[in-house]
Coordinates of C-alpha atoms in Angstrom, one line a residue:
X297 CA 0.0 0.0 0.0
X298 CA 1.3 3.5 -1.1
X299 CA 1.7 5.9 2.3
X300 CA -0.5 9.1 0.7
X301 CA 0.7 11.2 3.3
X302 CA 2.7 14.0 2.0
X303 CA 4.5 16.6 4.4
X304 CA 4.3 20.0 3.5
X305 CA 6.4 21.2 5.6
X306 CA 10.4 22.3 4.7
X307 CA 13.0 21.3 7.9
X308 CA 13.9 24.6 8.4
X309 CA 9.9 25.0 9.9
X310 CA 10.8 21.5 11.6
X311 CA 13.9 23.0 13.0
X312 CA 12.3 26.3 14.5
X313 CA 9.2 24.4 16.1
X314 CA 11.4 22.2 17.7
X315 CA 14.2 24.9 19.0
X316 CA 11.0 27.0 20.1
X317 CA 9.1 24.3 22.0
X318 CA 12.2 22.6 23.7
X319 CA 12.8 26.4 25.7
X320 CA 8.8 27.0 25.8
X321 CA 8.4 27.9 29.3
X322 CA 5.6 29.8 31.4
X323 CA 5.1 32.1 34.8
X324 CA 2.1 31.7 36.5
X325 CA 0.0 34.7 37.3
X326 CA -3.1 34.5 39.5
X327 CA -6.2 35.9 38.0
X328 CA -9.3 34.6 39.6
X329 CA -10.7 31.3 41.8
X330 CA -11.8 29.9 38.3
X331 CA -9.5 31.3 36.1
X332 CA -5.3 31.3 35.8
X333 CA -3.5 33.3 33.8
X334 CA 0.2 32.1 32.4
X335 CA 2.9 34.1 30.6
X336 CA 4.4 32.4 27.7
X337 CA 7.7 32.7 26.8
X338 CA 9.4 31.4 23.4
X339 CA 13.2 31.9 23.0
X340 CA 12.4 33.5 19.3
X341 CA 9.7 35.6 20.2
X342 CA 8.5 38.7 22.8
X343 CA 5.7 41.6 23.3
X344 CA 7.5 44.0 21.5
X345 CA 6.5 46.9 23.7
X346 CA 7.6 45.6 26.8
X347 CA 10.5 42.7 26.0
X348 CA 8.5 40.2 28.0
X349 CA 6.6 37.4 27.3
X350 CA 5.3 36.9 24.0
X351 CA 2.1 35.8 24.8
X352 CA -0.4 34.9 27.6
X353 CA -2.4 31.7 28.1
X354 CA -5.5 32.3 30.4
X355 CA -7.6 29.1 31.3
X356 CA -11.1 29.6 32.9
X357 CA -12.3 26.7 34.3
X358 CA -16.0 25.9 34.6
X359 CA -16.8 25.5 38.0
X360 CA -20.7 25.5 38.3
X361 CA -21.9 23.7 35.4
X362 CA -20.1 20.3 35.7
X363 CA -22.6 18.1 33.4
X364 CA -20.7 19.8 30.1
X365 CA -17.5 19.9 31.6
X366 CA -15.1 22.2 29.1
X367 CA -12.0 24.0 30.1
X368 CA -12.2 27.1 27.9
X369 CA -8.4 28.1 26.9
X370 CA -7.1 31.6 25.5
X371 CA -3.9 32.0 24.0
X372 CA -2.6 35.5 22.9
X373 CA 0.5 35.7 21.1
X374 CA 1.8 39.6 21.6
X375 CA 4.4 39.3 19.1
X376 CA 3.5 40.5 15.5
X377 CA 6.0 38.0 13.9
X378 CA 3.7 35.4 14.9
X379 CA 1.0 37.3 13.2
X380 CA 2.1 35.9 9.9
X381 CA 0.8 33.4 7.6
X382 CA 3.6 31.5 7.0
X383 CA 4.5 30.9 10.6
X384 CA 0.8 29.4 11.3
X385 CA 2.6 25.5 11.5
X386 CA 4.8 27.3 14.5
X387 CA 1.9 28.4 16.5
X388 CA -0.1 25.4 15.9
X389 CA 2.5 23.4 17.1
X390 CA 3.1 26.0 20.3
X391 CA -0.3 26.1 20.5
X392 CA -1.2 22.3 21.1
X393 CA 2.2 22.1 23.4
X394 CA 0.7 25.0 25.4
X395 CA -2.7 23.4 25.9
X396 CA -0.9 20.0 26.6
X397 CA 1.2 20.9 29.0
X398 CA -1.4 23.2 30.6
X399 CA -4.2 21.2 30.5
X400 CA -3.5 18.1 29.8
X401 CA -6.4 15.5 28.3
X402 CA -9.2 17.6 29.9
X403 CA -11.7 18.5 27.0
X404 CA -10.9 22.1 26.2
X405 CA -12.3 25.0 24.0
X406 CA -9.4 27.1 22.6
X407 CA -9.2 30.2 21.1
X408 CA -5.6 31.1 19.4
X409 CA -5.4 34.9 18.9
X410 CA -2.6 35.7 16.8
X411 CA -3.3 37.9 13.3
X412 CA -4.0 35.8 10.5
X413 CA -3.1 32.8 12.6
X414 CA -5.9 32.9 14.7
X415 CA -7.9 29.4 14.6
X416 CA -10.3 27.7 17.0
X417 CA -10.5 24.3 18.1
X418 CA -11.9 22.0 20.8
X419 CA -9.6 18.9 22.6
X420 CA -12.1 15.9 23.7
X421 CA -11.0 13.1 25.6

């Protein structure tokens, strides 16, 4: 049987999505009893008004309405490099690491704001 999978994407892209998600790393900021708020931080990339983190991650959790159980995630990248079309396989991939190392197997609504990156998905056990 033929394998009709093809990649589409160049090792350079491999290279950068790895570099960028072995140094991924986070500061936790308290935002509310049902909400946290994490700074992401990506070698490559920062907010470029303030040098810091080049995104946020906030995840609300949905504490009075257990029988739908979803964790609704956020993630805003602050640098306009990341805004780019041709970088949308890097913040996929920083993306899902964020929301799986974050969250973990939970099912999830997530929202990823970043220019004409942006994209919306849903994570179900």
């Amino acid at each position: 049987m033929v394998d009709k999978l093809i990649d589409m994407m160049n090792e350079d892209m491999k290279k950068q999505i790895d570099e960028e998600i072995s140094r991924l790393t986070f500061t936790k900021n308290f935002r509310s009893p049902t909400a946290k708020e994490w700074f992401v931080f990506l070698p490559s990339y920062k907010d470029i008004v303030t040098g810091g983190a080049a995104g946020k991650a906030i995840i609300h959790y949905n504490l009075y309405d257990t029988k739908h159980f979803f964790i609704n995630t956020t993630i805003i990248f602050d640098d306009p490099a990341l805004h780019k079309a041709g970088l949308h396989n890097l913040v996929y991939a920083v993306s899902d690491e964020i929301v799986n190392r974050l969250v973990g197997y939970a099912d999830t609504l997530l929202s990823v704001h970043s220019g004409e990156n942006s994209y919306n998905a849903e994570y179900k056990q």
